mmCIF file of C-alpha atoms and ligand atoms in Angstrom:
data_model
loop_
_atom_site.group_PDB
_atom_site.id
_atom_site.type_symbol
_atom_site.label_atom_id
_atom_site.label_comp_id
_atom_site.label_asym_id
_atom_site.label_seq_id
_atom_site.Cartn_x
_atom_site.Cartn_y
_atom_site.Cartn_z
ATOM 1 C CA UNK G 116 -268.500 -96.038 27.306
ATOM 2 C CA UNK G 117 -271.859 -95.249 25.925
ATOM 3 C CA UNK G 118 -273.219 -91.686 24.670
ATOM 4 C CA UNK G 119 -275.597 -91.364 27.864
ATOM 5 C CA UNK G 120 -278.860 -89.640 26.618
ATOM 6 C CA UNK G 121 -282.298 -89.915 28.075
ATOM 7 C CA UNK G 122 -285.887 -87.690 28.842
ATOM 8 C CA UNK G 123 -287.139 -86.282 31.535
ATOM 9 C CA UNK G 124 -290.895 -85.871 32.343
ATOM 10 C CA UNK G 125 -293.596 -86.396 35.371
ATOM 11 C CA UNK G 126 -295.410 -88.704 34.769
ATOM 12 C CA UNK G 127 -293.101 -90.289 32.063
ATOM 13 C CA UNK G 128 -294.164 -94.582 31.617
ATOM 14 C CA UNK G 129 -295.591 -93.515 29.083
ATOM 15 C CA UNK G 130 -293.371 -92.181 26.719
ATOM 16 C CA UNK G 131 -291.974 -93.814 23.726
ATOM 17 C CA UNK G 132 -288.688 -92.140 23.917
ATOM 18 C CA UNK G 133 -286.452 -93.714 24.094
ATOM 19 C CA UNK G 134 -287.641 -97.018 21.538
ATOM 20 C CA UNK G 135 -287.509 -94.214 18.427
ATOM 21 C CA UNK G 136 -283.781 -92.820 19.510
ATOM 22 C CA UNK G 137 -282.086 -96.704 20.825
ATOM 23 C CA UNK G 138 -283.732 -98.124 17.303
ATOM 24 C CA UNK G 139 -282.203 -94.610 15.289
ATOM 25 C CA UNK G 140 -279.111 -95.735 17.462
ATOM 26 C CA UNK G 141 -279.106 -98.712 15.658
ATOM 27 C CA UNK G 142 -280.382 -97.903 12.048
ATOM 28 C CA UNK G 143 -277.690 -95.519 12.340
ATOM 29 C CA UNK G 144 -274.706 -97.363 13.862
ATOM 30 C CA UNK G 145 -274.031 -94.971 16.836
ATOM 31 C CA UNK G 146 -273.304 -95.459 20.335
ATOM 32 C CA UNK G 147 -275.625 -94.351 23.074
ATOM 33 C CA UNK G 148 -278.144 -95.009 25.883
ATOM 34 C CA UNK G 149 -280.930 -93.830 26.065
ATOM 35 C CA UNK G 150 -283.155 -93.555 29.353
ATOM 36 C CA UNK G 151 -286.545 -91.800 30.607
ATOM 37 C CA UNK G 152 -286.529 -90.382 33.941
ATOM 38 C CA UNK G 153 -288.692 -89.557 35.948
ATOM 39 C CA UNK G 154 -288.157 -85.666 37.714
ATOM 40 C CA UNK G 155 -289.568 -84.323 40.809
ATOM 41 C CA UNK G 156 -291.503 -80.820 40.588
ATOM 42 C CA UNK G 157 -289.130 -78.038 41.435
ATOM 43 C CA UNK G 158 -286.575 -80.463 41.153
ATOM 44 C CA UNK G 159 -285.946 -80.206 37.199
ATOM 45 C CA UNK G 160 -282.354 -78.060 37.590
ATOM 46 C CA UNK G 161 -281.039 -81.466 40.731
ATOM 47 C CA UNK G 162 -281.713 -83.243 37.641
ATOM 48 C CA UNK G 163 -280.053 -82.387 34.871
ATOM 49 C CA UNK G 164 -276.970 -81.689 37.412
ATOM 50 C CA UNK G 165 -276.574 -84.615 38.430
ATOM 51 C CA UNK G 166 -277.139 -86.417 35.191
ATOM 52 C CA UNK G 167 -274.788 -84.548 33.426
ATOM 53 C CA UNK G 168 -272.384 -85.209 36.733
ATOM 54 C CA UNK G 169 -272.520 -88.370 35.408
ATOM 55 C CA UNK G 170 -271.602 -88.054 31.626
ATOM 56 C CA UNK G 171 -275.403 -87.361 29.825
ATOM 57 C CA UNK G 172 -274.931 -86.037 27.227
ATOM 58 C CA UNK G 173 -278.077 -84.387 26.207
ATOM 59 C CA UNK G 174 -281.957 -84.254 27.000
ATOM 60 C CA UNK G 175 -285.341 -84.242 25.797
ATOM 61 C CA UNK G 176 -288.478 -82.964 27.690
ATOM 62 C CA UNK G 177 -291.559 -83.458 28.387
ATOM 63 C CA UNK G 178 -294.936 -82.383 30.272
ATOM 64 C CA UNK G 179 -293.999 -80.180 32.849
ATOM 65 C CA UNK G 180 -290.670 -79.183 32.494
ATOM 66 C CA UNK G 181 -289.916 -78.143 29.097
ATOM 67 C CA UNK G 182 -290.121 -74.211 30.973
ATOM 68 C CA UNK G 183 -287.729 -74.997 33.303
ATOM 69 C CA UNK G 184 -285.825 -76.638 30.774
ATOM 70 C CA UNK G 185 -285.843 -73.376 29.231
ATOM 71 C CA UNK G 186 -285.257 -71.282 32.263
ATOM 72 C CA UNK G 187 -282.267 -73.809 32.716
ATOM 73 C CA UNK G 188 -280.622 -73.769 29.344
ATOM 74 C CA UNK G 189 -277.249 -71.255 29.441
ATOM 75 C CA UNK G 190 -278.301 -70.305 25.926
ATOM 76 C CA UNK G 191 -281.119 -70.532 23.524
ATOM 77 C CA UNK G 192 -282.315 -71.096 20.379
ATOM 78 C CA UNK G 193 -284.035 -68.237 18.379
ATOM 79 C CA UNK G 194 -287.505 -70.989 17.819
ATOM 80 C CA UNK G 195 -287.235 -71.676 21.781
ATOM 81 C CA UNK G 196 -286.489 -68.211 22.524
ATOM 82 C CA UNK G 197 -289.611 -66.901 21.642
ATOM 83 C CA UNK G 198 -291.983 -70.334 22.321
ATOM 84 C CA UNK G 199 -290.607 -69.700 25.929
ATOM 85 C CA UNK G 200 -290.949 -73.433 26.552
ATOM 86 C CA UNK G 201 -287.120 -75.390 25.581
ATOM 87 C CA UNK G 202 -287.990 -79.760 24.012
ATOM 88 C CA UNK G 203 -284.180 -80.170 24.159
ATOM 89 C CA UNK G 204 -281.029 -79.886 25.532
ATOM 90 C CA UNK G 205 -277.508 -80.422 24.738
ATOM 91 C CA UNK G 206 -275.023 -80.509 26.598
ATOM 92 C CA UNK G 207 -271.930 -81.207 23.802
ATOM 93 C CA UNK G 208 -269.243 -78.622 24.538
ATOM 94 C CA UNK G 209 -270.312 -78.026 28.364
ATOM 95 C CA UNK G 210 -272.397 -75.817 28.383
ATOM 96 C CA UNK G 211 -276.403 -76.503 28.445
ATOM 97 C CA UNK G 212 -278.476 -74.860 25.006
ATOM 98 C CA UNK G 213 -282.048 -75.252 24.742
ATOM 99 C CA UNK G 214 -283.832 -76.144 21.470
ATOM 100 C CA UNK G 215 -287.649 -76.474 20.745
ATOM 101 C CA UNK G 216 -288.091 -78.681 17.453
ATOM 102 C CA UNK G 217 -292.053 -79.232 17.920
ATOM 103 C CA UNK G 218 -292.342 -77.196 15.890
ATOM 104 C CA UNK G 219 -289.877 -78.406 13.169
ATOM 105 C CA UNK G 220 -291.556 -81.855 13.488
ATOM 106 C CA UNK G 221 -295.176 -81.098 12.931
ATOM 107 C CA UNK G 222 -294.446 -78.922 9.713
ATOM 108 C CA UNK G 223 -291.996 -81.342 8.381
ATOM 109 C CA UNK G 224 -294.455 -84.412 8.776
ATOM 110 C CA UNK G 225 -297.102 -82.682 7.252
ATOM 111 C CA UNK G 226 -295.190 -81.242 4.509
ATOM 112 C CA UNK G 227 -292.783 -83.953 3.846
ATOM 113 C CA UNK G 228 -294.340 -87.391 5.181
ATOM 114 C CA UNK G 229 -298.681 -86.408 4.452
ATOM 115 C CA UNK G 230 -297.616 -83.740 1.501
ATOM 116 C CA UNK G 231 -299.035 -80.883 2.218
ATOM 117 C CA UNK G 232 -296.668 -77.336 1.585
ATOM 118 C CA UNK G 233 -297.684 -74.673 3.770
ATOM 119 C CA UNK G 234 -296.847 -71.963 1.794
ATOM 120 C CA UNK G 235 -299.683 -69.881 -0.152
ATOM 121 C CA UNK G 236 -302.202 -71.767 2.525
ATOM 122 C CA UNK G 237 -304.716 -70.184 5.204
ATOM 123 C CA UNK G 238 -303.499 -72.538 8.675
ATOM 124 C CA UNK G 239 -306.087 -72.651 11.248
ATOM 125 C CA UNK G 240 -304.096 -72.534 15.129
ATOM 126 C CA UNK G 241 -306.977 -74.082 17.753
ATOM 127 C CA UNK G 242 -304.941 -72.596 21.176
ATOM 128 C CA UNK G 243 -302.505 -70.155 23.207
ATOM 129 C CA UNK G 244 -300.594 -72.663 25.380
ATOM 130 C CA UNK G 245 -297.410 -73.755 25.361
ATOM 131 C CA UNK G 246 -297.520 -76.550 22.359
ATOM 132 C CA UNK G 247 -299.949 -73.507 20.593
ATOM 133 C CA UNK G 248 -296.759 -71.439 20.945
ATOM 134 C CA UNK G 249 -293.530 -73.736 19.751
ATOM 135 C CA UNK G 250 -295.010 -74.553 16.075
ATOM 136 C CA UNK G 251 -295.459 -70.180 15.225
ATOM 137 C CA UNK G 252 -292.246 -69.953 13.587
ATOM 138 C CA UNK G 253 -291.375 -73.115 11.779
ATOM 139 C CA UNK G 254 -295.315 -72.198 10.460
ATOM 140 C CA UNK G 255 -294.518 -68.601 9.671
ATOM 141 C CA UNK G 256 -291.021 -69.932 8.027
ATOM 142 C CA UNK G 257 -293.207 -71.699 4.790
ATOM 143 C CA UNK G 258 -294.729 -68.831 4.179
ATOM 144 C CA UNK G 259 -298.561 -68.878 4.712
ATOM 145 C CA UNK G 260 -300.763 -67.476 2.979
ATOM 146 C CA UNK G 261 -302.827 -66.060 6.431
ATOM 147 C CA UNK G 262 -301.628 -67.458 9.682
ATOM 148 C CA UNK G 263 -305.010 -67.419 12.398
ATOM 149 C CA UNK G 264 -304.533 -68.123 15.754
ATOM 150 C CA UNK G 265 -307.180 -68.723 18.306
ATOM 151 C CA UNK G 266 -308.420 -68.700 21.590
ATOM 152 C CA UNK G 267 -311.142 -69.164 23.980
ATOM 153 C CA UNK G 268 -309.165 -65.888 26.568
ATOM 154 C CA UNK G 269 -308.339 -64.170 23.812
ATOM 155 C CA UNK G 270 -305.646 -62.381 25.295
ATOM 156 C CA UNK G 271 -304.045 -64.770 24.503
ATOM 157 C CA UNK G 272 -303.829 -64.889 21.161
ATOM 158 C CA UNK G 273 -303.255 -60.988 20.962
ATOM 159 C CA UNK G 274 -300.327 -61.651 23.094
ATOM 160 C CA UNK G 275 -298.586 -63.559 21.392
ATOM 161 C CA UNK G 276 -299.628 -62.720 17.982
ATOM 162 C CA UNK G 277 -297.659 -59.192 19.038
ATOM 163 C CA UNK G 278 -295.115 -61.524 20.097
ATOM 164 C CA UNK G 279 -294.086 -62.674 16.721
ATOM 165 C CA UNK G 280 -295.333 -59.510 15.141
ATOM 166 C CA UNK G 281 -290.573 -58.894 13.926
ATOM 167 C CA UNK G 282 -291.423 -62.846 12.645
ATOM 168 C CA UNK G 283 -294.210 -61.728 10.297
ATOM 169 C CA UNK G 284 -298.545 -61.711 10.382
ATOM 170 C CA UNK G 285 -300.612 -64.559 12.808
ATOM 171 C CA UNK G 286 -304.837 -62.798 13.303
ATOM 172 C CA UNK G 287 -305.484 -63.542 16.310
ATOM 173 C CA UNK G 288 -309.372 -63.850 17.079
ATOM 174 C CA UNK G 289 -311.495 -65.907 19.526
ATOM 175 C CA UNK G 290 -313.672 -68.790 18.163
ATOM 176 C CA UNK G 291 -317.397 -66.506 17.549
ATOM 177 C CA UNK G 292 -315.377 -64.862 14.532
ATOM 178 C CA UNK G 293 -314.961 -68.373 13.326
ATOM 179 C CA UNK G 294 -318.729 -68.555 11.845
ATOM 180 C CA UNK G 295 -319.147 -65.685 8.909
ATOM 181 C CA UNK G 296 -317.034 -64.662 6.318
ATOM 182 C CA UNK G 297 -314.169 -67.003 8.074
ATOM 183 C CA UNK G 298 -316.194 -70.121 7.033
ATOM 184 C CA UNK G 299 -314.646 -72.208 4.493
ATOM 185 C CA UNK G 300 -311.375 -70.834 4.491
ATOM 186 C CA UNK G 301 -308.368 -72.890 5.752
ATOM 187 C CA UNK G 302 -306.371 -75.424 4.158
ATOM 188 C CA UNK G 303 -304.543 -76.712 7.572
ATOM 189 C CA UNK G 304 -306.335 -76.331 10.291
ATOM 190 C CA UNK G 305 -304.701 -78.042 13.660
ATOM 191 C CA UNK G 306 -305.531 -78.204 17.498
ATOM 192 C CA UNK G 307 -302.409 -77.338 20.000
ATOM 193 C CA UNK G 308 -305.070 -77.457 22.604
ATOM 194 C CA UNK G 309 -305.181 -79.590 25.649
ATOM 195 C CA UNK G 310 -309.321 -79.726 25.267
ATOM 196 C CA UNK G 311 -309.187 -83.462 23.562
ATOM 197 C CA UNK G 312 -306.844 -84.457 26.875
ATOM 198 C CA UNK G 313 -310.199 -84.700 28.332
ATOM 199 C CA UNK G 314 -312.357 -85.794 25.720
ATOM 200 C CA UNK G 315 -313.424 -82.320 24.996
ATOM 201 C CA UNK G 316 -313.832 -80.298 21.609
ATOM 202 C CA UNK G 317 -312.590 -76.795 21.397
ATOM 203 C CA UNK G 318 -316.279 -74.496 20.467
ATOM 204 C CA UNK G 319 -314.131 -74.167 17.285
ATOM 205 C CA UNK G 320 -317.709 -74.187 13.995
ATOM 206 C CA UNK G 321 -317.031 -77.203 11.112
ATOM 207 C CA UNK G 322 -317.614 -75.133 8.839
ATOM 208 C CA UNK G 323 -314.021 -74.026 9.332
ATOM 209 C CA UNK G 324 -312.813 -76.859 6.198
ATOM 210 C CA UNK G 325 -311.991 -75.320 3.268
ATOM 211 C CA UNK G 326 -312.343 -78.456 0.580
ATOM 212 C CA UNK G 327 -309.570 -80.242 0.845
ATOM 213 C CA UNK G 328 -308.560 -79.490 4.143
ATOM 214 C CA UNK G 329 -306.349 -80.985 6.857
ATOM 215 C CA UNK G 330 -306.954 -81.658 10.126
ATOM 216 C CA UNK G 331 -304.402 -82.439 12.095
ATOM 217 C CA UNK G 332 -304.732 -83.760 16.079
ATOM 218 C CA UNK G 333 -301.421 -82.777 18.491
ATOM 219 C CA UNK G 334 -301.891 -85.226 21.062
ATOM 220 C CA UNK G 335 -301.230 -88.474 19.612
ATOM 221 C CA UNK G 336 -302.246 -92.704 20.172
ATOM 222 C CA UNK G 337 -305.966 -91.899 21.138
ATOM 223 C CA UNK G 338 -307.315 -92.256 17.545
ATOM 224 C CA UNK G 339 -310.492 -90.530 16.527
ATOM 225 C CA UNK G 340 -310.521 -87.562 18.649
ATOM 226 C CA UNK G 341 -313.680 -85.387 19.287
ATOM 227 C CA UNK G 342 -311.706 -82.632 17.228
ATOM 228 C CA UNK G 343 -310.832 -85.445 14.631
ATOM 229 C CA UNK G 344 -314.551 -86.989 14.660
ATOM 230 C CA UNK G 345 -315.496 -82.796 14.435
ATOM 231 C CA UNK G 346 -313.416 -82.500 11.383
ATOM 232 C CA UNK G 347 -314.143 -85.782 10.193
ATOM 233 C CA UNK G 348 -317.869 -85.457 10.217
ATOM 234 C CA UNK G 349 -317.093 -81.617 7.928
ATOM 235 C CA UNK G 350 -316.632 -84.134 5.051
ATOM 236 C CA UNK G 351 -312.997 -84.136 5.789
ATOM 237 C CA UNK G 352 -311.073 -86.871 4.505
ATOM 238 C CA UNK G 353 -307.383 -85.846 5.441
ATOM 239 C CA UNK G 354 -307.292 -86.333 8.892
ATOM 240 C CA UNK G 355 -303.530 -86.948 11.066
ATOM 241 C CA UNK G 356 -302.566 -87.166 15.661
ATOM 242 C CA UNK G 357 -299.485 -86.080 16.034
ATOM 243 C CA UNK G 358 -297.979 -89.732 15.997
ATOM 244 C CA UNK G 359 -295.413 -87.816 12.602
ATOM 245 C CA UNK G 360 -294.562 -85.072 15.333
ATOM 246 C CA UNK G 361 -293.669 -86.768 17.671
ATOM 247 C CA UNK G 362 -291.166 -88.897 15.765
ATOM 248 C CA UNK G 363 -290.072 -86.133 13.359
ATOM 249 C CA UNK G 364 -289.101 -83.636 16.483
ATOM 250 C CA UNK G 365 -287.117 -87.114 17.689
ATOM 251 C CA UNK G 366 -285.068 -87.137 14.166
ATOM 252 C CA UNK G 367 -284.115 -83.658 14.986
ATOM 253 C CA UNK G 368 -283.212 -84.064 18.422
ATOM 254 C CA UNK G 369 -280.840 -87.441 17.033
ATOM 255 C CA UNK G 370 -279.368 -84.805 14.590
ATOM 256 C CA UNK G 371 -277.781 -81.943 16.487
ATOM 257 C CA UNK G 372 -276.888 -84.629 18.933
ATOM 258 C CA UNK G 373 -275.364 -87.138 17.209
ATOM 259 C CA UNK G 374 -274.629 -84.878 13.338
ATOM 260 C CA UNK G 375 -275.902 -87.634 12.355
ATOM 261 C CA UNK G 376 -280.098 -88.058 10.735
ATOM 262 C CA UNK G 377 -281.962 -90.943 10.715
ATOM 263 C CA UNK G 378 -284.466 -92.084 8.371
ATOM 264 C CA UNK G 379 -288.323 -91.410 9.738
ATOM 265 C CA UNK G 380 -290.955 -93.498 7.601
ATOM 266 C CA UNK G 381 -290.294 -96.681 8.829
ATOM 267 C CA UNK G 382 -291.200 -94.937 12.910
ATOM 268 C CA UNK G 383 -294.016 -93.464 11.818
ATOM 269 C CA UNK G 384 -295.831 -96.574 10.135
ATOM 270 C CA UNK G 385 -295.110 -98.566 13.293
ATOM 271 C CA UNK G 386 -296.599 -96.627 14.945
ATOM 272 C CA UNK G 387 -299.516 -95.362 13.598
ATOM 273 C CA UNK G 388 -302.690 -96.018 15.184
ATOM 274 C CA UNK G 389 -305.725 -96.325 12.573
ATOM 275 C CA UNK G 390 -308.559 -92.862 12.523
ATOM 276 C CA UNK G 391 -311.687 -94.832 12.005
HETATM 277 P P1 ATR T 34 -300.459 -76.995 26.338
HETATM 278 O O1 ATR T 34 -298.535 -76.200 27.066
HETATM 279 O O2 ATR T 34 -300.169 -77.924 26.331
HETATM 280 O O3 ATR T 34 -300.344 -75.976 25.083
HETATM 281 P P2 ATR T 34 -301.081 -75.547 27.991
HETATM 282 O O4 ATR T 34 -300.282 -74.100 28.628
HETATM 283 O O5 ATR T 34 -302.083 -75.012 29.241
HETATM 284 O O6 ATR T 34 -301.047 -76.669 27.547
HETATM 285 O O7 ATR T 34 -302.548 -74.472 27.928
HETATM 286 C C1 ATR T 34 -303.533 -75.090 27.826
HETATM 287 C C2 ATR T 34 -304.116 -74.344 25.402
HETATM 288 O O8 ATR T 34 -304.884 -75.582 25.656
HETATM 289 C C3 ATR T 34 -304.501 -73.806 26.206
HETATM 290 O O9 ATR T 34 -304.539 -72.689 24.795
HETATM 291 C C4 ATR T 34 -305.951 -73.381 26.568
HETATM 292 O O10 ATR T 34 -307.148 -71.750 26.635
HETATM 293 P P3 ATR T 34 -307.717 -71.136 27.012
HETATM 294 O O11 ATR T 34 -306.203 -70.128 26.917
HETATM 295 O O12 ATR T 34 -308.461 -70.157 26.947
HETATM 296 O O13 ATR T 34 -307.048 -71.784 28.670
HETATM 297 C C5 ATR T 34 -306.610 -74.382 25.709
HETATM 298 N N1 ATR T 34 -307.809 -74.798 25.912
HETATM 299 C C6 ATR T 34 -307.790 -76.470 27.350
HETATM 300 N N2 ATR T 34 -309.617 -76.804 26.974
HETATM 301 C C7 ATR T 34 -309.761 -76.302 26.344
HETATM 302 C C8 ATR T 34 -311.267 -76.618 25.900
HETATM 303 N N3 ATR T 34 -312.566 -77.213 25.961
HETATM 304 N N4 ATR T 34 -311.733 -75.759 24.374
HETATM 305 C C9 ATR T 34 -310.757 -74.231 24.147
HETATM 306 N N5 ATR T 34 -309.621 -74.540 24.227
HETATM 307 C C10 ATR T 34 -308.748 -75.163 24.941
#
């Protein structure tokens, strides 16, 4: 019987994960099925228990269940522990082990696919919610010169910088502090707010980008979001959305489950929507 995997979320109709993992399985010769489960709010644990009882070997977790998955895990990898959220569970040894590959996927996309080294660079991360928390540790591992987290609710950014203090320095600030001496300082600016979902623009000044900067929108497949438009109008020519991150985190999950890492470039090319 094929090994069973799935993605669980709500809503789940839009998910690209089954297509990605099915293509990975074909490309690597792995015998598995990967389906989508629309979970009921409050019903995560029961759904996962049933999936495991039916032979499920692992799941990806998307909105709104990443915190439920965190609570469900018997063991947590360090990135997931610090992020406070789990996007991948592995049931291989009879226990549920939780990991979060979002940050590693983003980092791989920036460094390996887009060819932008993060070492020694100045990084600005917009937002201090679940998405932002997941990328901080992988970013710190790249040893940037400076990592700044900016949030509308400053207290949340400060709390995160304190929580991560033993792993490296994260400067927490408010948007108003990005003008003045921080203008023109950032090589990589990542929008990890949920503003784009509502066609909103975080109050980031157009002056933050350094010459040659990369502007990265975590949301994918929406073309030019207000944040990417701001960057383009500020003269930024390196624009990216989260499609590469999506495919790379899927490849990491696949490798963790199956012990073989699929090639990602073809899939990213196929899924990329032009940013114009
Ligand atoms: P996610 O899991 O997608 O990160 P979240 O945990 O609800 O979602 O966090 C959303 C993030 O986007 C928060 O940092 C939020 O800022 P606040 O903490 O101040 O609420 C940020 N955000 C959402 N809409 C925004 C907007 N229009 N401008 C700036 N930041 C915004």
